[in-house]
Every structure is written in structure tokens, then in C-alpha cells.
Short mmCIF file of C-alpha atoms in Angstrom, two decimals:
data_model
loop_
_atom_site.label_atom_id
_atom_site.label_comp_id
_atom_site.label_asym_id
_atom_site.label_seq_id
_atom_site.Cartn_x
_atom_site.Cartn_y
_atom_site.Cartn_z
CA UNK T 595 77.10 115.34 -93.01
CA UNK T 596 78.22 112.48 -94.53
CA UNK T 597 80.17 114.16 -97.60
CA UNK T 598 82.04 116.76 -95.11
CA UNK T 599 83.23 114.01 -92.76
CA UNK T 600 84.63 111.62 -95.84
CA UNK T 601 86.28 114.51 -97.39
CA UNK T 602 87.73 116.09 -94.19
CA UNK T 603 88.98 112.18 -93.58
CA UNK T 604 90.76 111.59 -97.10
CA UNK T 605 91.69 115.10 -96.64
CA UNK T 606 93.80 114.18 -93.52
CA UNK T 607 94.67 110.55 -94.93
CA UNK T 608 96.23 112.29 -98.21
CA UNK T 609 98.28 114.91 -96.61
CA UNK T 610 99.86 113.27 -94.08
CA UNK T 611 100.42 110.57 -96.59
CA UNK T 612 102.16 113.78 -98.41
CA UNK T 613 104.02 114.59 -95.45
CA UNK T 614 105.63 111.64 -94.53
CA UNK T 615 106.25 110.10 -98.33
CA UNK T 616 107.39 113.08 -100.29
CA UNK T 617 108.63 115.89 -97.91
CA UNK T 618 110.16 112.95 -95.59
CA UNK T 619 108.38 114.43 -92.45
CA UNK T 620 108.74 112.82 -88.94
CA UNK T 621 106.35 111.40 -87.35
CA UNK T 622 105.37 113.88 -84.91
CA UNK T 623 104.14 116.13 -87.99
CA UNK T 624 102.25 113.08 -89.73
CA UNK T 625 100.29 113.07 -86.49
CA UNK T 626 99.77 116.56 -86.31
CA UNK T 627 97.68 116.44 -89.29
CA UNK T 628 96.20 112.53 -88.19
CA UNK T 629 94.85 113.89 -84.88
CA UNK T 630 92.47 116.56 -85.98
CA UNK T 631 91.57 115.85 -89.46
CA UNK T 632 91.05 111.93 -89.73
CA UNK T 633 90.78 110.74 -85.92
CA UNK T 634 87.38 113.01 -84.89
CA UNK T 635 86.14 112.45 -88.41
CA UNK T 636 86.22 108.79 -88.44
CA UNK T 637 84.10 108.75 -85.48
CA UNK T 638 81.61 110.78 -86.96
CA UNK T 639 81.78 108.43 -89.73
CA UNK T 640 81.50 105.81 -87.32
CA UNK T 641 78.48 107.16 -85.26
CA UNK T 642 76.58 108.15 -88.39
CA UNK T 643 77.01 104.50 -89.80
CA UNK T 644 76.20 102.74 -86.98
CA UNK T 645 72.89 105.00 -86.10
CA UNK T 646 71.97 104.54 -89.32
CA UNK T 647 68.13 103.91 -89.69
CA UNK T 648 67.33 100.99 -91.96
CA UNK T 649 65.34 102.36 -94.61
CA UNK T 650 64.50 99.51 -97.05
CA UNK T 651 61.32 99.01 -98.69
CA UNK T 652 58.79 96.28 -97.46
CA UNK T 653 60.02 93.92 -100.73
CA UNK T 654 63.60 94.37 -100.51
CA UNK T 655 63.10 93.20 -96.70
CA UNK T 656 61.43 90.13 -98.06
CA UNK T 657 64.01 89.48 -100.70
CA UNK T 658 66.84 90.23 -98.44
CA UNK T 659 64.87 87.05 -95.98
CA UNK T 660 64.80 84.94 -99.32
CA UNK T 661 68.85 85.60 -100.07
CA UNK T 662 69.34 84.82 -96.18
CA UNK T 663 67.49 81.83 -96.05
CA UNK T 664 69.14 80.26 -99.28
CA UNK T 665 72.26 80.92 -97.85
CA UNK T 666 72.07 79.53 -94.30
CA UNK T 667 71.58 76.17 -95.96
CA UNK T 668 74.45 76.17 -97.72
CA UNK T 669 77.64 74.87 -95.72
CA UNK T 670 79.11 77.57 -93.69
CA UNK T 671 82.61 76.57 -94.01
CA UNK T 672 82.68 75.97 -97.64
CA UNK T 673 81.25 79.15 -98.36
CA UNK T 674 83.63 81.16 -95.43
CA UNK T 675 86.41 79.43 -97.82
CA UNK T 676 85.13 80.36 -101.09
CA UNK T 677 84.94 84.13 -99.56
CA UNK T 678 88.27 84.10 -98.40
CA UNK T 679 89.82 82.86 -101.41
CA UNK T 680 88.03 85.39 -103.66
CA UNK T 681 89.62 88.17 -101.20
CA UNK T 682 93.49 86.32 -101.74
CA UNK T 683 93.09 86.30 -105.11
CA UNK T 684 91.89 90.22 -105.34
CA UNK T 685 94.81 91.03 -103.39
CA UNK T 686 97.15 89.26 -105.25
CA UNK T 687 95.91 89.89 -108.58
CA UNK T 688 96.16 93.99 -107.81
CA UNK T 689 99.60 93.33 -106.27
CA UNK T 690 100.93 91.53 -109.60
CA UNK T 691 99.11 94.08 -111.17
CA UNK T 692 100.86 97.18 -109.64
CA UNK T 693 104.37 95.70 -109.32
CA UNK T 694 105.83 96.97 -112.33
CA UNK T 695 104.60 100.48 -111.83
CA UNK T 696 106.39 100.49 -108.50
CA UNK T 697 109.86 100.26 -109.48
CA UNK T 698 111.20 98.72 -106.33
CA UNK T 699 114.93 97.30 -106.66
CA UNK T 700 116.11 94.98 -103.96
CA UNK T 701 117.80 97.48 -101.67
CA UNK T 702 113.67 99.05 -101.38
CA UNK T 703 112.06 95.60 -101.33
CA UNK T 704 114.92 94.71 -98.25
CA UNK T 705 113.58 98.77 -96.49
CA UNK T 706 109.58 97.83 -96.95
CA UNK T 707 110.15 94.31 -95.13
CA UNK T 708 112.35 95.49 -92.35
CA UNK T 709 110.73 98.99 -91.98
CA UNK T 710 114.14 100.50 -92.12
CA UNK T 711 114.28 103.99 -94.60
CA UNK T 712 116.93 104.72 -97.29
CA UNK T 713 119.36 106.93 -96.65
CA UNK T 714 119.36 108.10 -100.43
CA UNK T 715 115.05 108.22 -100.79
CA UNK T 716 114.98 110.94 -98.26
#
């Protein structure tokens, strides 16, 4: 159950990222493929997670009450911080990362922060 929803989902996520990217589609059509492929299956995604029986094994429980323990008296903010900043850095590090392969000039960079589309990348 599982494998059909997450493939039906990225099934719908990747076309309609098709659509609207390389065969400049409206919006209208990008939604056409949104509403039954990825909307129904991300609630069965959803349900299944969330009804999820917890299945661990009696020791994992226990180590998983150890790990919890340790970490509830360490100072919350500190380590809400430290998470945060590990995230920033991720996201900057795969952004610096990917630039070059992106090829933006200005007149893209100027379309991506307004949200306006080139006449000429159509």
C-alpha cells in the first residue's frame, strides 16, 4: 500500500512538474494532473503514517527511554539552535553546491524573485 501511494504521488509531482517547466503548461493543466494523482495519495500517505502501529522491540523501547532521558537534560534552547543551524547550513551548502549547474543569468535570477516568467524561456 505504501509503495503504490509513493509512486502514484512522485508520479503526479514529476509530471506536472513536466507540464508546467518544459511544455510551459498553464496552470489549470498542472492541476489537472495535482488533483487526482498527488492530492488523494498524500492522504493515504498521511492516514497510513499516522495509524501506524508502533512495532519496536521491548530493547529498542528501553534504549529509545535512555536517548530521551539524556536529552531532556540537556538545554532545550541550545540544542533547538544547534538543530536549526545544522538545517541552514544543509540548505546552503546544497544551494552553493547546485548553483553552477543552474545556469541562471540575472534577467532569470530577477523572474525567480519576482515570480514573473520570461518571455523568451517559454
Amino acid at each position: 500500500m505504501y509503495a503504490a501511494a509513493a509512486s502514484l504521488l512522485l508520479f503526479g509531482l514529476t509530471t506536472s512538474a513536466m507540464l508546467y517547466f518544459m511544455d510551459s503548461m498553464e496552470m489549470h493543466a498542472v492541476f489537472g494532473i495535482l488533483i487526482p494523482f498527488v492530492v488523494p495519495r498524500a492522504g493515504i500517505l498521511a492516514f497510513l503514517l499516522l495509524m501506524e502501529n508502533g512495532r519496536l522491540k521491548p530493547w529498542i523501547l528501553e534504549d529509545q527511554k535512555v536517548w530521551m532521558d539524556h536529552y531532556a537534560k540537556k538545554d532545550l534552547i541550545r540544542t533547538t539552535r544547534g538543530g536549526l543551524l545544522s538545517g541552514a547550513l544543509w540548505i546552503a551548502a546544497i544551494a552553493l553546491a547546485s548553483w553552477p549547474a543552474l545556469n541562471l543569468d540575472s534577467s532569470m535570477l530577477s523572474c525567480l524573485f519576482t515570480g514573473h516568467r520570461l518571455a523568451a524561456h517559454r
